[in-house]
Amino acid sequence: SQQGEEDPQALSIQEGENATMNCSYKTSINNLQWYRQNSGRGLVHLILIRSNEREKHSGRLRVTLDTSKKSSSLLITASRAADTASYFCATERHKLIFGTGTRLQVFP
Amino acid sequence: SQTIHQWPATLVQPVGSPLSLECTVEGTSNPNLYWYRQAAGRGLQLLFYSVGIGQISSEVPQNLSASRPQDRQFILSSKKLLLSDSGFYLCAWSHRGPDNSPLHFGNGTRLTVT
């Protein structure tokens, strides 16, 4: 299966701390994407990193991709209570396959 | 700008009843369309995707079917619901073309089969 698996499954931190979530996958990919989901809502695309890229930034988000290890990480710096959500990685080769997500709780 | 509408937001249906969930996209043409299901606290499972009118690909054998009667309309149906059909159903679209196109999701339908 190409499905990504996020680690940890759940993460609780205080506002201002950094949050790091990891994603591992099994087969070669064209790109890897990270999405955010607030409780009971649809997913929102955060960032896409192509297989020939190693690192990408978007605001307080930093994504890395290591294709040799088939893994990616999402770092949220200076977290806020509003960052509380579930975060999913999704890998694309011919179609997009989602992982099971990391539930992030940021306490004020 | 592009928008995606999905309804209803919540639905409670008895076992054996039919189902019809509708999704429409505005502000774009020829989108790829997708139906995903999310079990409680789990990831997303791709159910169907469509690259054009009348073109439906099914990812998993199941009690559901999908149709695309118009370019920007995607419908998820069942003739007889099962308890196991309960879940959170998400419609999504992406631009057609080569890879690297992110998905844009609707707000989902919470289906409870009783």
Coordinates of C-alpha atoms in Angstrom, one line a residue:
Chain A
S1 CA 0.0 0.0 0.0
Q2 CA 1.1 3.5 -0.7
Q3 CA -0.7 4.9 2.3
G4 CA 1.1 7.4 4.5
E5 CA 1.3 6.8 8.2
E6 CA 1.6 9.8 10.5
D7 CA 3.5 9.8 13.7
P8 CA 2.6 10.6 16.4
Q9 CA -1.1 9.8 16.4
A10 CA -1.7 12.6 18.9
L11 CA 0.3 15.5 20.1
S12 CA -0.4 18.1 22.9
I13 CA 1.7 21.2 23.3
Q14 CA 1.6 24.7 24.8
E15 CA 1.1 27.8 22.7
G16 CA 4.5 29.1 21.4
E17 CA 6.1 25.6 21.2
N18 CA 6.9 24.0 17.9
A19 CA 5.0 21.0 16.7
T20 CA 6.6 18.3 14.5
M21 CA 4.6 15.6 12.7
N22 CA 6.1 12.8 10.6
C23 CA 4.8 10.9 7.7
S24 CA 6.2 7.6 6.3
Y25 CA 5.1 5.9 3.1
K26 CA 6.0 2.8 1.2
T27 CA 6.2 3.4 -2.6
S28 CA 7.8 6.0 -4.9
I29 CA 5.8 9.2 -5.2
N30 CA 5.4 12.2 -7.5
N31 CA 4.6 14.6 -4.6
L32 CA 3.6 14.6 -1.0
Q33 CA 0.9 17.0 0.4
W34 CA -0.1 18.0 3.9
Y35 CA -3.7 18.9 4.8
R36 CA -5.4 20.2 7.9
Q37 CA -8.8 19.2 9.1
N38 CA -10.8 21.0 11.8
S39 CA -13.2 18.8 13.7
G40 CA -16.2 17.9 11.6
R41 CA -15.1 19.9 8.6
G42 CA -13.5 19.2 5.2
L43 CA -9.7 19.1 4.7
V44 CA -7.7 22.2 3.7
H45 CA -4.6 21.9 1.6
L46 CA -1.5 23.4 3.3
I47 CA 1.5 22.6 1.3
L48 CA 2.8 20.4 -1.6
I49 CA 6.4 19.2 -1.9
R50 CA 7.5 17.5 -5.1
S51 CA 9.7 14.4 -5.1
N52 CA 12.7 16.4 -6.4
E53 CA 12.4 18.9 -3.5
R54 CA 13.9 18.5 0.0
E55 CA 12.4 21.4 1.9
K56 CA 9.6 23.9 1.5
H57 CA 8.3 26.8 3.7
S58 CA 5.0 28.5 3.9
G59 CA 4.6 31.0 6.7
R60 CA 5.0 29.1 10.0
L61 CA 5.0 25.8 8.2
R62 CA 8.2 23.9 7.2
V63 CA 8.0 20.6 5.3
T64 CA 10.9 18.3 4.6
L65 CA 10.9 15.3 2.3
D66 CA 13.5 12.5 2.3
T67 CA 12.7 10.2 -0.6
S68 CA 15.5 7.8 0.3
K69 CA 13.8 7.2 3.7
K70 CA 10.3 7.6 2.3
S71 CA 9.5 10.1 4.9
S72 CA 8.3 13.6 5.4
S73 CA 7.9 16.0 8.3
L74 CA 5.7 19.0 9.0
L75 CA 6.9 21.5 11.5
I76 CA 4.6 24.2 12.8
T77 CA 6.6 26.9 14.6
A78 CA 5.4 29.2 17.4
S79 CA 2.1 27.2 17.6
R80 CA -1.2 28.9 18.4
A81 CA -4.4 27.6 19.9
A82 CA -6.0 28.0 16.5
D83 CA -3.5 25.4 15.1
T84 CA -5.5 22.8 17.0
A85 CA -6.7 20.3 14.3
S86 CA -5.9 17.0 12.6
Y87 CA -3.1 17.0 10.1
F88 CA -2.8 14.5 7.3
C89 CA -0.1 13.7 4.8
A90 CA -1.1 12.4 1.4
T91 CA 1.1 10.9 -1.2
E92 CA 0.5 11.1 -4.9
R93 CA 1.6 8.8 -7.7
H94 CA -1.4 8.2 -9.9
K95 CA -3.9 9.2 -7.2
L96 CA -3.8 10.8 -3.8
I97 CA -3.7 8.4 -0.8
F98 CA -4.1 9.8 2.7
G99 CA -2.6 8.8 6.0
T100 CA -4.5 8.3 9.2
G101 CA -3.5 11.8 10.6
T102 CA -2.0 13.4 13.7
R103 CA -4.4 15.1 16.1
L104 CA -2.7 18.3 17.4
Q105 CA -3.9 20.0 20.5
V106 CA -2.4 23.4 21.3
F107 CA -3.2 24.7 24.8
P108 CA -3.3 28.4 25.4
Chain B
S1 CA -13.0 31.9 -7.3
Q2 CA -13.8 28.2 -7.1
T3 CA -16.2 26.9 -4.5
I4 CA -17.5 23.4 -3.7
H5 CA -20.9 22.7 -2.2
Q6 CA -21.9 19.5 -0.5
W7 CA -25.2 18.6 1.0
P8 CA -26.8 17.7 3.3
A9 CA -24.4 18.4 6.2
T10 CA -25.9 15.7 8.3
L11 CA -28.2 12.8 7.6
V12 CA -29.7 10.0 9.6
Q13 CA -31.2 7.2 7.6
P14 CA -32.6 3.7 8.5
V15 CA -30.9 0.5 7.3
G16 CA -32.3 -0.5 3.9
S17 CA -33.2 3.1 2.8
P18 CA -31.7 4.7 -0.3
L19 CA -29.1 7.4 -0.2
S20 CA -28.3 10.4 -2.4
L21 CA -25.5 12.9 -1.6
E22 CA -24.8 15.7 -4.0
C23 CA -21.7 17.7 -4.6
T24 CA -21.3 20.6 -7.0
V25 CA -18.4 22.7 -8.0
E26 CA -18.5 26.3 -9.2
G27 CA -15.9 28.5 -10.8
T28 CA -13.9 25.9 -12.7
S29 CA -14.4 23.6 -15.7
N30 CA -13.5 20.0 -16.3
P31 CA -12.5 19.2 -12.7
N32 CA -11.5 15.9 -11.4
L33 CA -14.0 14.9 -8.8
Y34 CA -13.7 12.6 -5.8
W35 CA -15.7 10.9 -3.1
Y36 CA -13.9 10.0 0.1
R37 CA -15.2 8.4 3.3
Q38 CA -13.7 9.0 6.7
A39 CA -14.4 6.7 9.6
A40 CA -14.4 8.2 13.1
G41 CA -10.8 9.2 14.0
R42 CA -9.4 7.7 10.9
G43 CA -7.9 8.7 7.6
L44 CA -9.7 9.1 4.3
Q45 CA -10.6 6.2 2.1
L46 CA -11.0 7.0 -1.6
L47 CA -14.3 5.6 -2.8
F48 CA -14.8 7.0 -6.4
Y49 CA -13.1 9.5 -8.7
S50 CA -14.1 10.9 -12.0
V51 CA -12.2 12.6 -14.8
G52 CA -15.2 13.5 -16.9
I53 CA -18.9 13.2 -17.4
G54 CA -20.1 9.6 -17.1
Q55 CA -16.5 8.4 -16.3
I56 CA -16.4 6.9 -12.8
S57 CA -13.7 4.8 -11.3
S58 CA -14.4 2.8 -8.2
E59 CA -11.7 2.2 -5.7
V60 CA -13.2 -0.4 -3.4
P61 CA -16.1 -2.9 -3.8
Q62 CA -19.0 -1.6 -1.7
N63 CA -22.6 -0.9 -1.4
L64 CA -22.3 2.6 -3.0
S65 CA -22.3 4.0 -6.5
A66 CA -21.4 7.3 -8.0
S67 CA -22.6 9.3 -11.0
R68 CA -21.5 12.4 -12.8
P69 CA -24.4 13.6 -14.8
Q70 CA -22.9 17.1 -15.4
D71 CA -19.4 18.4 -15.6
R72 CA -19.5 19.9 -12.1
Q73 CA -21.9 17.6 -10.4
F74 CA -21.0 14.4 -8.5
I75 CA -23.5 12.2 -6.8
L76 CA -23.0 9.4 -4.3
S77 CA -25.8 6.9 -4.1
S78 CA -27.0 3.7 -2.5
K79 CA -30.1 1.6 -3.1
K80 CA -30.1 0.1 0.3
L81 CA -28.0 1.4 3.1
L82 CA -26.1 -0.8 5.6
L83 CA -25.0 0.0 9.1
S84 CA -21.4 -0.1 7.9
D85 CA -22.1 2.8 5.5
S86 CA -22.1 5.3 8.4
G87 CA -19.3 7.8 8.3
F88 CA -18.2 11.2 7.2
Y89 CA -18.4 11.6 3.4
L90 CA -16.2 14.2 1.7
C91 CA -16.4 15.4 -1.9
A92 CA -13.4 17.0 -3.4
W93 CA -12.2 18.5 -6.7
S94 CA -8.9 19.1 -8.4
H95 CA -7.8 20.7 -11.6
R96 CA -7.4 18.2 -14.4
G97 CA -4.0 17.7 -15.8
P98 CA -0.7 16.3 -14.7
D99 CA 0.1 15.4 -11.1
N100 CA 0.8 17.9 -8.4
S101 CA -2.7 19.3 -8.2
P102 CA -4.0 19.7 -4.6
L103 CA -7.5 18.7 -3.7
H104 CA -10.2 21.1 -2.5
F105 CA -12.7 19.6 -0.2
G106 CA -16.3 20.3 0.7
N107 CA -17.4 20.5 4.3
G108 CA -18.6 16.9 4.3
T109 CA -21.8 15.0 5.1
R110 CA -22.1 13.1 8.4
L111 CA -24.2 10.0 7.6
T112 CA -25.6 7.9 10.4
V113 CA -27.3 4.7 9.5
T114 CA -29.6 3.4 12.2

